[in-house]
CSV table of C-alpha atoms in Angstrom, one decimal:
chain,number,residue,atom,x,y,z
A,1,UNK,CA,1.7,-15.0,22.2
A,2,UNK,CA,5.4,-15.5,21.3
A,3,UNK,CA,7.3,-12.9,19.4
A,4,UNK,CA,7.6,-13.6,15.7
A,5,UNK,CA,10.9,-13.7,14.0
A,6,UNK,CA,9.8,-12.5,10.5
A,7,UNK,CA,13.0,-13.5,8.6
A,8,UNK,CA,12.7,-17.1,9.6
A,9,UNK,CA,9.2,-17.3,8.1
A,10,UNK,CA,10.1,-15.4,4.9
A,11,UNK,CA,8.0,-12.4,6.0
A,12,UNK,CA,8.9,-8.7,5.5
A,13,UNK,CA,7.0,-5.6,6.4
A,14,UNK,CA,7.5,-1.8,6.2
A,15,UNK,CA,5.1,1.0,7.2
A,16,UNK,CA,6.2,4.6,6.4
A,17,UNK,CA,4.5,7.9,7.2
A,18,UNK,CA,4.1,9.9,4.1
A,19,UNK,CA,4.9,13.5,3.4
A,20,UNK,CA,1.7,15.0,4.9
A,21,UNK,CA,2.8,17.4,7.7
A,22,UNK,CA,-0.6,17.9,9.3
A,23,UNK,CA,-1.6,14.2,9.3
A,24,UNK,CA,-0.2,11.2,11.3
A,25,UNK,CA,0.5,7.9,9.6
A,26,UNK,CA,-2.9,6.5,8.9
A,27,UNK,CA,-1.7,3.1,7.7
A,28,UNK,CA,-1.7,0.1,9.9
A,29,UNK,CA,-0.9,-3.6,9.4
A,30,UNK,CA,-1.0,-6.9,11.4
A,31,UNK,CA,0.6,-10.3,11.3
A,32,UNK,CA,-0.7,-13.2,13.3
A,33,UNK,CA,0.5,-16.8,13.1
A,34,UNK,CA,-1.2,-19.6,15.1
A,35,UNK,CA,1.3,-22.5,15.3
A,36,UNK,CA,1.0,-24.4,12.0
A,37,UNK,CA,-2.7,-23.9,11.7
A,38,UNK,CA,-3.4,-20.5,10.2
A,39,UNK,CA,-1.6,-17.2,9.5
A,40,UNK,CA,-3.3,-13.8,9.1
A,41,UNK,CA,-1.9,-10.8,7.3
A,42,UNK,CA,-3.7,-7.4,7.1
A,43,UNK,CA,-3.2,-4.0,5.7
A,44,UNK,CA,-5.4,-1.0,6.6
A,45,UNK,CA,-5.2,2.4,5.0
A,46,UNK,CA,-7.1,5.1,6.9
A,47,UNK,CA,-8.6,8.2,5.4
A,48,UNK,CA,-10.4,11.2,6.7
A,49,UNK,CA,-9.7,13.3,9.8
A,50,UNK,CA,-9.8,10.2,12.1
A,51,UNK,CA,-8.6,7.7,9.6
A,52,UNK,CA,-5.7,6.7,11.8
A,53,UNK,CA,-8.0,5.9,14.6
A,54,UNK,CA,-10.3,3.8,12.4
A,55,UNK,CA,-7.5,1.8,10.8
A,56,UNK,CA,-6.0,1.1,14.2
A,57,UNK,CA,-9.3,0.0,15.6
A,58,UNK,CA,-9.9,-2.4,12.7
A,59,UNK,CA,-6.4,-3.7,13.0
A,60,UNK,CA,-7.0,-4.5,16.7
A,61,UNK,CA,-10.5,-5.9,16.4
A,62,UNK,CA,-11.2,-7.5,13.0
A,63,UNK,CA,-8.9,-10.5,13.3
A,64,UNK,CA,-10.1,-11.1,16.8
A,65,UNK,CA,-13.7,-11.2,15.6
A,66,UNK,CA,-12.8,-13.5,12.7
A,67,UNK,CA,-11.1,-16.2,14.8
A,68,UNK,CA,-14.1,-16.1,17.3
A,69,UNK,CA,-16.5,-17.0,14.6
A,70,UNK,CA,-17.9,-20.6,14.9
A,71,UNK,CA,-17.3,-21.1,11.2
A,72,UNK,CA,-13.6,-19.9,11.4
A,73,UNK,CA,-12.2,-23.3,10.4
A,74,UNK,CA,-15.2,-24.8,8.6
A,75,UNK,CA,-16.5,-22.0,6.4
A,76,UNK,CA,-13.9,-19.2,6.2
A,77,UNK,CA,-15.8,-17.0,3.6
A,78,UNK,CA,-18.8,-16.8,6.0
A,79,UNK,CA,-16.6,-16.1,8.9
A,80,UNK,CA,-14.8,-13.3,7.1
A,81,UNK,CA,-18.0,-11.7,6.0
A,82,UNK,CA,-19.5,-11.9,9.5
A,83,UNK,CA,-16.3,-10.4,11.0
A,84,UNK,CA,-16.4,-7.4,8.6
A,85,UNK,CA,-20.1,-6.9,9.3
A,86,UNK,CA,-19.5,-7.0,13.0
A,87,UNK,CA,-16.6,-4.6,12.8
A,88,UNK,CA,-18.7,-2.1,10.8
A,89,UNK,CA,-21.5,-2.4,13.4
A,90,UNK,CA,-19.1,-1.7,16.3
A,91,UNK,CA,-17.7,1.3,14.5
A,92,UNK,CA,-21.2,2.6,14.1
A,93,UNK,CA,-22.0,2.0,17.8
A,94,UNK,CA,-18.7,3.6,18.9
A,95,UNK,CA,-19.3,6.6,16.8
A,96,UNK,CA,-22.8,7.1,18.1
A,97,UNK,CA,-22.1,6.4,21.8
A,98,UNK,CA,-18.6,7.8,22.5
A,99,UNK,CA,-17.9,11.4,23.6
A,100,UNK,CA,-16.5,14.0,21.3
A,101,UNK,CA,-12.8,13.6,20.7
A,102,UNK,CA,-12.9,9.8,20.7
A,103,UNK,CA,-13.5,7.4,17.8
A,104,UNK,CA,-15.5,9.1,15.1
A,105,UNK,CA,-16.1,7.1,11.8
A,106,UNK,CA,-18.7,9.4,10.4
A,107,UNK,CA,-16.6,10.7,7.6
A,108,UNK,CA,-13.4,8.7,8.3
A,109,UNK,CA,-12.7,5.1,7.4
A,110,UNK,CA,-10.2,2.6,6.2
A,111,UNK,CA,-9.5,0.1,3.5
A,112,UNK,CA,-9.0,-3.4,4.8
A,113,UNK,CA,-7.3,-6.3,3.0
A,114,UNK,CA,-7.1,-9.5,5.2
A,115,UNK,CA,-5.3,-12.5,3.9
A,116,UNK,CA,-5.7,-15.8,5.7
A,117,UNK,CA,-3.5,-18.9,5.0
A,118,UNK,CA,-4.8,-22.2,6.3
A,119,UNK,CA,-1.7,-24.3,6.4
A,120,UNK,CA,-3.2,-27.8,6.6
A,121,UNK,CA,-5.2,-27.3,3.4
A,122,UNK,CA,-2.6,-24.9,2.0
A,123,UNK,CA,-5.3,-22.5,0.9
A,124,UNK,CA,-5.4,-18.7,1.0
A,125,UNK,CA,-8.6,-16.8,1.6
A,126,UNK,CA,-8.7,-13.1,0.8
A,127,UNK,CA,-11.3,-10.6,2.1
A,128,UNK,CA,-11.0,-6.9,1.2
A,129,UNK,CA,-12.7,-3.6,0.9
A,130,UNK,CA,-11.0,-0.6,-0.8
A,131,UNK,CA,-7.8,-0.5,-2.8
A,132,UNK,CA,-5.0,-2.0,-0.6
A,133,UNK,CA,-4.1,-4.5,-3.3
A,134,UNK,CA,-2.9,-8.1,-2.9
A,135,UNK,CA,-0.7,-9.6,-5.6
A,136,UNK,CA,0.9,-13.1,-6.0
A,137,UNK,CA,4.2,-13.6,-7.8
A,138,UNK,CA,4.2,-16.8,-9.9
A,139,UNK,CA,7.1,-18.5,-11.7
A,140,UNK,CA,9.7,-21.2,-11.6
A,141,UNK,CA,13.3,-21.3,-10.6
A,142,UNK,CA,14.4,-19.8,-13.9
A,143,UNK,CA,13.1,-16.6,-15.6
A,144,UNK,CA,11.3,-13.7,-14.2
A,145,UNK,CA,8.2,-13.9,-11.9
A,146,UNK,CA,4.8,-12.8,-13.2
A,147,UNK,CA,2.4,-10.7,-11.1
A,148,UNK,CA,-1.2,-11.7,-10.8
A,149,UNK,CA,-3.7,-9.5,-8.9
A,150,UNK,CA,-5.6,-11.4,-6.2
A,151,UNK,CA,-7.8,-8.4,-5.4
A,152,UNK,CA,-9.7,-5.9,-7.4
A,153,UNK,CA,-9.4,-2.2,-6.4
A,154,UNK,CA,-12.9,-1.1,-5.3
A,155,UNK,CA,-13.3,2.0,-7.5
A,156,UNK,CA,-16.6,3.9,-7.8
A,157,UNK,CA,-16.5,3.9,-11.6
A,158,UNK,CA,-16.7,0.1,-11.8
A,159,UNK,CA,-20.1,-0.8,-13.3
A,160,UNK,CA,-21.4,-3.0,-10.5
A,161,UNK,CA,-20.1,-0.6,-7.8
A,162,UNK,CA,-21.6,2.4,-9.6
A,163,UNK,CA,-24.9,0.7,-9.9
A,164,UNK,CA,-25.1,-0.1,-6.2
A,165,UNK,CA,-24.1,3.4,-5.3
A,166,UNK,CA,-26.8,5.0,-7.4
A,167,UNK,CA,-29.4,2.6,-6.1
A,168,UNK,CA,-28.6,3.6,-2.5
A,169,UNK,CA,-28.7,7.4,-2.8
A,170,UNK,CA,-25.2,8.0,-4.0
A,171,UNK,CA,-23.7,9.6,-7.0
A,172,UNK,CA,-20.3,9.0,-8.8
A,173,UNK,CA,-18.6,12.1,-10.1
A,174,UNK,CA,-15.2,13.1,-11.4
A,175,UNK,CA,-14.6,16.7,-10.8
A,176,UNK,CA,-12.6,19.0,-13.0
A,177,UNK,CA,-8.9,18.8,-12.3
A,178,UNK,CA,-9.4,15.8,-10.0
A,179,UNK,CA,-7.8,12.5,-10.8
A,180,UNK,CA,-10.2,9.8,-9.2
A,181,UNK,CA,-13.9,9.3,-9.5
A,182,UNK,CA,-15.5,10.0,-6.1
A,183,UNK,CA,-18.7,9.0,-4.2
A,184,UNK,CA,-21.1,11.7,-3.0
A,185,UNK,CA,-24.6,11.8,-1.5
A,186,UNK,CA,-26.7,12.7,-4.5
A,187,UNK,CA,-26.8,16.4,-5.1
A,188,UNK,CA,-24.3,17.1,-2.2
A,189,UNK,CA,-20.6,17.7,-2.0
A,190,UNK,CA,-19.8,15.1,0.6
A,191,UNK,CA,-18.3,12.6,1.5
A,192,UNK,CA,-16.2,12.6,-1.7
A,193,UNK,CA,-14.7,9.1,-1.1
A,194,UNK,CA,-12.4,7.8,-3.9
A,195,UNK,CA,-13.3,4.2,-3.3
A,196,UNK,CA,-16.6,2.3,-3.3
A,197,UNK,CA,-16.1,0.1,-0.3
A,198,UNK,CA,-14.5,0.7,3.1
A,199,UNK,CA,-14.9,0.1,6.8
A,200,UNK,CA,-16.2,3.2,8.7
A,201,UNK,CA,-17.3,6.1,6.4
A,202,UNK,CA,-20.7,6.0,8.0
A,203,UNK,CA,-22.2,9.0,6.1
A,204,UNK,CA,-21.3,7.3,2.8
A,205,UNK,CA,-22.3,3.8,4.2
A,206,UNK,CA,-25.8,5.0,5.3
A,207,UNK,CA,-26.6,7.5,2.6
A,208,UNK,CA,-24.5,7.0,-0.5
A,209,UNK,CA,-24.1,3.3,-1.2
A,210,UNK,CA,-20.6,2.8,0.2
A,211,UNK,CA,-20.3,-0.9,1.1
A,212,UNK,CA,-18.5,-2.6,4.0
A,213,UNK,CA,-19.1,-6.0,2.5
A,214,UNK,CA,-15.8,-7.6,1.5
A,215,UNK,CA,-15.0,-9.3,-1.7
A,216,UNK,CA,-13.9,-12.8,-0.6
A,217,UNK,CA,-11.9,-15.1,-2.8
A,218,UNK,CA,-10.2,-18.5,-2.3
A,219,UNK,CA,-7.0,-19.8,-3.8
A,220,UNK,CA,-5.2,-23.1,-3.3
A,221,UNK,CA,-1.5,-22.3,-3.1
A,222,UNK,CA,0.3,-23.6,-6.3
A,223,UNK,CA,3.4,-25.6,-5.3
A,224,UNK,CA,4.5,-26.6,-8.9
A,225,UNK,CA,2.7,-30.0,-8.7
A,226,UNK,CA,0.7,-31.8,-11.3
A,227,UNK,CA,-2.5,-31.4,-9.3
A,228,UNK,CA,-2.1,-27.6,-8.9
A,229,UNK,CA,-5.3,-25.6,-9.7
A,230,UNK,CA,-4.4,-23.1,-12.4
A,231,UNK,CA,-6.9,-20.3,-13.0
A,232,UNK,CA,-7.6,-19.3,-16.6
A,233,UNK,CA,-5.0,-16.8,-17.9
A,234,UNK,CA,-2.5,-17.4,-15.1
A,235,UNK,CA,1.2,-18.1,-16.0
A,236,UNK,CA,2.8,-21.4,-15.5
A,237,UNK,CA,4.9,-22.1,-12.4
A,238,UNK,CA,4.3,-22.0,-8.6
A,239,UNK,CA,3.3,-19.3,-6.2
A,240,UNK,CA,6.5,-17.7,-4.8
A,241,UNK,CA,5.4,-14.9,-2.6
A,242,UNK,CA,2.4,-12.6,-2.0
A,243,UNK,CA,2.5,-8.8,-1.6
A,244,UNK,CA,-0.2,-6.9,0.4
A,245,UNK,CA,0.3,-3.1,0.1
A,246,UNK,CA,-1.6,0.1,0.7
A,247,UNK,CA,-2.1,2.4,-2.4
A,248,UNK,CA,0.9,4.4,-1.4
A,249,UNK,CA,2.7,1.6,-3.3
A,250,UNK,CA,0.2,1.2,-6.1
A,251,UNK,CA,-0.4,4.8,-7.0
A,252,UNK,CA,2.6,5.0,-9.2
A,253,UNK,CA,3.9,1.4,-9.4
A,254,UNK,CA,2.3,-1.5,-11.3
A,255,UNK,CA,1.8,-4.9,-9.7
A,256,UNK,CA,4.5,-6.3,-12.1
A,257,UNK,CA,6.9,-3.5,-11.1
A,258,UNK,CA,6.4,-4.3,-7.5
A,259,UNK,CA,7.0,-8.0,-8.0
A,260,UNK,CA,10.2,-7.2,-10.1
A,261,UNK,CA,11.6,-5.1,-7.3
A,262,UNK,CA,11.0,-7.6,-4.6
A,263,UNK,CA,12.1,-10.7,-6.6
A,264,UNK,CA,15.6,-9.2,-6.7
A,265,UNK,CA,15.9,-10.2,-3.0
A,266,UNK,CA,16.0,-13.8,-1.7
A,267,UNK,CA,13.5,-15.1,0.8
A,268,UNK,CA,15.9,-14.5,3.8
A,269,UNK,CA,16.1,-10.8,2.9
A,270,UNK,CA,12.3,-10.1,2.9
A,271,UNK,CA,12.7,-7.0,5.0
A,272,UNK,CA,15.2,-5.5,2.6
A,273,UNK,CA,12.8,-6.3,-0.2
A,274,UNK,CA,9.9,-4.3,1.2
A,275,UNK,CA,12.1,-1.5,2.3
A,276,UNK,CA,13.4,-1.2,-1.3
A,277,UNK,CA,9.8,-1.3,-2.6
A,278,UNK,CA,8.7,1.5,-0.2
A,279,UNK,CA,11.7,3.6,-1.2
A,280,UNK,CA,10.9,3.1,-4.9
A,281,UNK,CA,7.3,4.1,-4.3
A,282,UNK,CA,8.4,7.1,-2.3
A,283,UNK,CA,10.7,8.2,-5.0
A,284,UNK,CA,7.9,8.0,-7.6
A,285,UNK,CA,5.6,10.1,-5.4
A,286,UNK,CA,8.3,12.7,-5.1
A,287,UNK,CA,8.8,12.7,-8.9
A,288,UNK,CA,5.2,12.7,-9.9
A,289,UNK,CA,4.0,15.2,-7.2
A,290,UNK,CA,7.1,17.4,-7.4
A,291,UNK,CA,8.0,16.8,-3.8
A,292,UNK,CA,4.7,18.3,-2.5
A,293,UNK,CA,3.0,15.2,-1.1
A,294,UNK,CA,3.7,11.5,-0.5
A,295,UNK,CA,1.0,9.1,0.7
A,296,UNK,CA,1.6,6.8,3.7
A,297,UNK,CA,3.2,3.6,2.4
A,298,UNK,CA,2.8,0.1,3.8
A,299,UNK,CA,4.0,-3.2,2.3
A,300,UNK,CA,4.0,-6.8,3.4
A,301,UNK,CA,5.7,-9.7,1.6
A,302,UNK,CA,4.9,-13.3,2.5
A,303,UNK,CA,7.0,-16.0,0.9
A,304,UNK,CA,5.0,-19.2,0.3
């Protein structure tokens, strides 16, 4: 396809390798625009020894599988769920069939947040596993913008997630001196995943209740018109932009802080906005972790 000029579309992106000397950048992202029909935006945050391979594989294959679904235009939620399922199935097959040294998703995996904007209906569908959060900035021409989370971080301690994990042979534990709750095979010390859903992570998927099924939501874009659909508890105004970021951003910055940082830049400076956001996130990592570690950091901004 044609090369995309991000600035002309109000799109900005940044993907930074963290301060982890023995690990490559395990984050990936994708942007795909099909004329004025549909736009796809994805963020993938790999983890485990082969996390970079898994995130790269999902980046290259998930969107392709999605647009090949018969229900791609008629039933997006079904198409998204099918695409995630097929991606997980292929990861399982690739791990089983390939030789040592190639793709191995047994104890490696990735988050996946895929946002799809159908332009004719002006509707956004979101499908995600893991904790690469998606946030919309809402407001008018005057006053600050308000952040509203469009995704829920899939954490093991959430009641419904924990119930599923326990029902499928897993266990949720928070170890002494550890920050997050983690998922283990019951009575074992593996895999220790700090999220309850992911693509890959086959040991946890097959034996500990880790799910590859995405949470799928639908949102008509609010344009500041009388017929806008306003969800309960959301602020007044129209949708200005959406952020999709890996948890390198969210570990030490709130959704509102991220929106505040990016809203200081106009639409035509989207790239500068996400560069600034990534720098702020990096600085917070350095401060909180005393310069010892910084996670990989990826941020997309999409002006609506």
